[in-house]
Amino acid sequence: MRSDRAAAVAEAKVVLSNGDADRDAGGGPTPEPESGAPTAPAAGEPESTEVDPAVSADEEALAERDAETEPIERALAKALKRALADEQNEVLDSLRRLRTAPSLDELLPSADAHRRRFVTAARSGLEQAGMLGLGGGSGSGSAPPIDDVAESLAEDITVALRSRVATSVEEAEGDEAVLAQGVSASYREWKMTRVEPMARHAVVAAHARGRFAVVEGPLRWVVDDEQGACPDCDDNALAGPIDKGQVFPTGQPHPPAHPGCRCLVRSSNQ
């Protein structure tokens, strides 16, 4: 889907470039047709394609953002999967060593320590995304704060994972084999289906922090609808430019407006 966007941006550039070339070519203006006379393209000449330069520029900005964030999204997802795999092995090792039916506290670290593990796994990639976001504006700035993005990501992972493991402990009723299967299924779900979208969202959120730090106001909301339409984000775009620091209709000064949101802000001058 993102490759489709890149192709569309490239096509728009060609159309705009051809339009400029057509205007520059020739010795003078083309005579206007007589009033009321129908116009049609010359024989064998394709109909012209109108491209809104502002829309093309927005699509290009989204494509450039995607090109910056995609490698980090993949790397972060890989780091989180590695942390999950290591933790799964630790839990299963603990299960084998224990001679009695284990409790959740015997299998997993404390909630704070558990969360810190994933904050550590995520911080480097999110800091990199934030720094790349700084290049999306016309000013300069220091590295944007991303600690709360990392904390939120780690909280989402560990709260849900601890709940799944606790359910597995309860349902196993002391049966080690059943518990081992439940634990493995819990971690497999996270590694296979849940981590990647969460990593993508966190990276885009960190990148948006960097962009917001340097872009000059007034700001306008640019919708990225490749993942599907979002009426709330459309409302933000329709609200028009707002002063930097004010909030859009969804209540945020900048994207993301919701999990999975990949919108961005641009200066109203862009």
PDB file of N, CA and C in Angstrom, residues 121-168:
ATOM      1  N   ALA A 121      13.895  -1.831  25.608  1.00  0.00           N
ATOM      2  CA  ALA A 121      13.923  -2.397  24.260  1.00  0.00           C
ATOM      3  C   ALA A 121      13.464  -1.393  23.209  1.00  0.00           C
ATOM      4  N   ALA A 122      12.581  -0.478  23.598  1.00  0.00           N
ATOM      5  CA  ALA A 122      11.973   0.439  22.625  1.00  0.00           C
ATOM      6  C   ALA A 122      12.683   1.777  22.515  1.00  0.00           C
ATOM      7  N   ARG A 123      13.390   2.198  23.548  1.00  0.00           N
ATOM      8  CA  ARG A 123      13.847   3.588  23.625  1.00  0.00           C
ATOM      9  C   ARG A 123      14.720   3.993  22.440  1.00  0.00           C
ATOM     10  N   SER A 124      15.696   3.196  22.081  1.00  0.00           N
ATOM     11  CA  SER A 124      16.632   3.587  21.029  1.00  0.00           C
ATOM     12  C   SER A 124      15.918   3.864  19.711  1.00  0.00           C
ATOM     13  N   GLY A 125      15.038   2.963  19.296  1.00  0.00           N
ATOM     14  CA  GLY A 125      14.323   3.161  18.043  1.00  0.00           C
ATOM     15  C   GLY A 125      13.414   4.373  18.070  1.00  0.00           C
ATOM     16  N   LEU A 126      12.762   4.611  19.201  1.00  0.00           N
ATOM     17  CA  LEU A 126      11.866   5.765  19.297  1.00  0.00           C
ATOM     18  C   LEU A 126      12.652   7.069  19.299  1.00  0.00           C
ATOM     19  N   GLU A 127      13.811   7.075  19.939  1.00  0.00           N
ATOM     20  CA  GLU A 127      14.653   8.271  19.898  1.00  0.00           C
ATOM     21  C   GLU A 127      15.102   8.559  18.467  1.00  0.00           C
ATOM     22  N   GLN A 128      15.454   7.523  17.734  1.00  0.00           N
ATOM     23  CA  GLN A 128      15.855   7.696  16.339  1.00  0.00           C
ATOM     24  C   GLN A 128      14.704   8.258  15.510  1.00  0.00           C
ATOM     25  N   ALA A 129      13.506   7.748  15.728  1.00  0.00           N
ATOM     26  CA  ALA A 129      12.342   8.253  14.994  1.00  0.00           C
ATOM     27  C   ALA A 129      12.089   9.715  15.317  1.00  0.00           C
ATOM     28  N   GLY A 130      12.214  10.088  16.585  1.00  0.00           N
ATOM     29  CA  GLY A 130      12.015  11.476  16.969  1.00  0.00           C
ATOM     30  C   GLY A 130      13.020  12.403  16.313  1.00  0.00           C
ATOM     31  N   MET A 131      14.267  11.973  16.242  1.00  0.00           N
ATOM     32  CA  MET A 131      15.294  12.796  15.616  1.00  0.00           C
ATOM     33  C   MET A 131      15.035  12.950  14.118  1.00  0.00           C
ATOM     34  N   LEU A 132      14.588  11.882  13.463  1.00  0.00           N
ATOM     35  CA  LEU A 132      14.259  11.994  12.047  1.00  0.00           C
ATOM     36  C   LEU A 132      13.087  12.940  11.835  1.00  0.00           C
ATOM     37  N   GLY A 133      12.146  12.944  12.772  1.00  0.00           N
ATOM     38  CA  GLY A 133      11.025  13.868  12.672  1.00  0.00           C
ATOM     39  C   GLY A 133      11.456  15.317  12.707  1.00  0.00           C
ATOM     40  N   LEU A 134      12.561  15.597  13.362  1.00  0.00           N
ATOM     41  CA  LEU A 134      13.059  16.970  13.422  1.00  0.00           C
ATOM     42  C   LEU A 134      13.401  17.505  12.039  1.00  0.00           C
ATOM     43  N   GLY A 135      13.704  16.614  11.106  1.00  0.00           N
ATOM     44  CA  GLY A 135      14.020  17.052   9.757  1.00  0.00           C
ATOM     45  C   GLY A 135      12.805  17.399   8.933  1.00  0.00           C
ATOM     46  N   GLY A 136      11.608  17.203   9.488  1.00  0.00           N
ATOM     47  CA  GLY A 136      10.392  17.455   8.731  1.00  0.00           C
ATOM     48  C   GLY A 136       9.888  18.876   8.824  1.00  0.00           C
ATOM     49  N   GLY A 137      10.581  19.730   9.574  1.00  0.00           N
ATOM     50  CA  GLY A 137      10.145  21.114   9.699  1.00  0.00           C
ATOM     51  C   GLY A 137      11.179  22.052   9.134  1.00  0.00           C
ATOM     52  N   SER A 138      10.947  23.335   9.257  1.00  0.00           N
ATOM     53  CA  SER A 138      11.861  24.322   8.692  1.00  0.00           C
ATOM     54  C   SER A 138      12.734  24.962   9.746  1.00  0.00           C
ATOM     55  N   GLY A 139      12.582  24.560  11.004  1.00  0.00           N
ATOM     56  CA  GLY A 139      13.399  25.133  12.060  1.00  0.00           C
ATOM     57  C   GLY A 139      14.406  24.136  12.574  1.00  0.00           C
ATOM     58  N   SER A 140      14.837  24.327  13.802  1.00  0.00           N
ATOM     59  CA  SER A 140      15.774  23.405  14.427  1.00  0.00           C
ATOM     60  C   SER A 140      15.317  23.185  15.849  1.00  0.00           C
ATOM     61  N   GLY A 141      15.761  22.104  16.443  1.00  0.00           N
ATOM     62  CA  GLY A 141      15.348  21.821  17.809  1.00  0.00           C
ATOM     63  C   GLY A 141      16.132  20.670  18.384  1.00  0.00           C
ATOM     64  N   SER A 142      16.018  20.507  19.693  1.00  0.00           N
ATOM     65  CA  SER A 142      16.679  19.402  20.361  1.00  0.00           C
ATOM     66  C   SER A 142      15.820  18.156  20.237  1.00  0.00           C
ATOM     67  N   ALA A 143      16.376  17.024  20.625  1.00  0.00           N
ATOM     68  CA  ALA A 143      15.654  15.758  20.522  1.00  0.00           C
ATOM     69  C   ALA A 143      14.335  15.847  21.275  1.00  0.00           C
ATOM     70  N   PRO A 144      13.237  15.456  20.656  1.00  0.00           N
ATOM     71  CA  PRO A 144      11.933  15.549  21.319  1.00  0.00           C
ATOM     72  C   PRO A 144      11.816  14.508  22.427  1.00  0.00           C
ATOM     73  N   PRO A 145      11.047  14.779  23.465  1.00  0.00           N
ATOM     74  CA  PRO A 145      10.847  13.791  24.529  1.00  0.00           C
ATOM     75  C   PRO A 145       9.999  12.625  24.029  1.00  0.00           C
ATOM     76  N   ILE A 146      10.494  11.424  24.237  1.00  0.00           N
ATOM     77  CA  ILE A 146       9.752  10.235  23.793  1.00  0.00           C
ATOM     78  C   ILE A 146       9.535   9.247  24.938  1.00  0.00           C
ATOM     79  N   ASP A 147       9.937   9.623  26.158  1.00  0.00           N
ATOM     80  CA  ASP A 147       9.824   8.682  27.275  1.00  0.00           C
ATOM     81  C   ASP A 147       8.389   8.209  27.474  1.00  0.00           C
ATOM     82  N   ASP A 148       7.427   9.135  27.355  1.00  0.00           N
ATOM     83  CA  ASP A 148       6.044   8.724  27.578  1.00  0.00           C
ATOM     84  C   ASP A 148       5.534   7.815  26.463  1.00  0.00           C
ATOM     85  N   VAL A 149       6.078   7.974  25.237  1.00  0.00           N
ATOM     86  CA  VAL A 149       5.708   7.068  24.149  1.00  0.00           C
ATOM     87  C   VAL A 149       6.215   5.662  24.458  1.00  0.00           C
ATOM     88  N   ALA A 150       7.464   5.577  24.922  1.00  0.00           N
ATOM     89  CA  ALA A 150       8.031   4.275  25.289  1.00  0.00           C
ATOM     90  C   ALA A 150       7.287   3.664  26.472  1.00  0.00           C
ATOM     91  N   GLU A 151       6.953   4.501  27.453  1.00  0.00           N
ATOM     92  CA  GLU A 151       6.228   4.005  28.629  1.00  0.00           C
ATOM     93  C   GLU A 151       4.846   3.482  28.240  1.00  0.00           C
ATOM     94  N   SER A 152       4.166   4.208  27.375  1.00  0.00           N
ATOM     95  CA  SER A 152       2.831   3.789  26.950  1.00  0.00           C
ATOM     96  C   SER A 152       2.890   2.465  26.193  1.00  0.00           C
ATOM     97  N   LEU A 153       3.876   2.330  25.317  1.00  0.00           N
ATOM     98  CA  LEU A 153       4.040   1.086  24.571  1.00  0.00           C
ATOM     99  C   LEU A 153       4.305  -0.079  25.521  1.00  0.00           C
ATOM    100  N   ALA A 154       5.236   0.128  26.456  1.00  0.00           N
ATOM    101  CA  ALA A 154       5.574  -0.932  27.410  1.00  0.00           C
ATOM    102  C   ALA A 154       4.383  -1.279  28.299  1.00  0.00           C
ATOM    103  N   GLU A 155       3.625  -0.267  28.695  1.00  0.00           N
ATOM    104  CA  GLU A 155       2.443  -0.504  29.531  1.00  0.00           C
ATOM    105  C   GLU A 155       1.409  -1.345  28.778  1.00  0.00           C
ATOM    106  N   ASP A 156       1.171  -0.998  27.524  1.00  0.00           N
ATOM    107  CA  ASP A 156       0.193  -1.749  26.733  1.00  0.00           C
ATOM    108  C   ASP A 156       0.602  -3.214  26.586  1.00  0.00           C
ATOM    109  N   ILE A 157       1.892  -3.445  26.376  1.00  0.00           N
ATOM    110  CA  ILE A 157       2.368  -4.822  26.210  1.00  0.00           C
ATOM    111  C   ILE A 157       2.256  -5.598  27.510  1.00  0.00           C
ATOM    112  N   THR A 158       2.800  -5.029  28.579  1.00  0.00           N
ATOM    113  CA  THR A 158       2.924  -5.809  29.817  1.00  0.00           C
ATOM    114  C   THR A 158       1.590  -6.022  30.526  1.00  0.00           C
ATOM    115  N   VAL A 159       0.718  -5.028  30.516  1.00  0.00           N
ATOM    116  CA  VAL A 159      -0.577  -5.208  31.183  1.00  0.00           C
ATOM    117  C   VAL A 159      -1.358  -6.341  30.520  1.00  0.00           C
ATOM    118  N   ALA A 160      -1.428  -6.315  29.199  1.00  0.00           N
ATOM    119  CA  ALA A 160      -2.176  -7.361  28.495  1.00  0.00           C
ATOM    120  C   ALA A 160      -1.497  -8.720  28.629  1.00  0.00           C
ATOM    121  N   LEU A 161      -0.167  -8.733  28.556  1.00  0.00           N
ATOM    122  CA  LEU A 161       0.549 -10.000  28.642  1.00  0.00           C
ATOM    123  C   LEU A 161       0.429 -10.616  30.033  1.00  0.00           C
ATOM    124  N   ARG A 162       0.539  -9.793  31.057  1.00  0.00           N
ATOM    125  CA  ARG A 162       0.400 -10.307  32.422  1.00  0.00           C
ATOM    126  C   ARG A 162      -1.001 -10.884  32.645  1.00  0.00           C
ATOM    127  N   SER A 163      -1.988 -10.240  32.068  1.00  0.00           N
ATOM    128  CA  SER A 163      -3.352 -10.749  32.191  1.00  0.00           C
ATOM    129  C   SER A 163      -3.494 -12.114  31.524  1.00  0.00           C
ATOM    130  N   ARG A 164      -2.885 -12.267  30.344  1.00  0.00           N
ATOM    131  CA  ARG A 164      -2.958 -13.552  29.644  1.00  0.00           C
ATOM    132  C   ARG A 164      -2.252 -14.654  30.427  1.00  0.00           C
ATOM    133  N   VAL A 165      -1.062 -14.346  30.953  1.00  0.00           N
ATOM    134  CA  VAL A 165      -0.318 -15.355  31.707  1.00  0.00           C
ATOM    135  C   VAL A 165      -1.071 -15.713  32.989  1.00  0.00           C
ATOM    136  N   ALA A 166      -1.656 -14.709  33.648  1.00  0.00           N
ATOM    137  CA  ALA A 166      -2.436 -14.977  34.863  1.00  0.00           C
ATOM    138  C   ALA A 166      -3.611 -15.901  34.559  1.00  0.00           C
ATOM    139  N   THR A 167      -4.265 -15.675  33.429  1.00  0.00           N
ATOM    140  CA  THR A 167      -5.368 -16.550  33.029  1.00  0.00           C
ATOM    141  C   THR A 167      -4.872 -17.969  32.781  1.00  0.00           C
ATOM    142  N   SER A 168      -3.694 -18.077  32.165  1.00  0.00           N
ATOM    143  CA  SER A 168      -3.120 -19.405  31.913  1.00  0.00           C
ATOM    144  C   SER A 168      -2.817 -20.132  33.216  1.00  0.00           C
TER     145      SER A 168
END
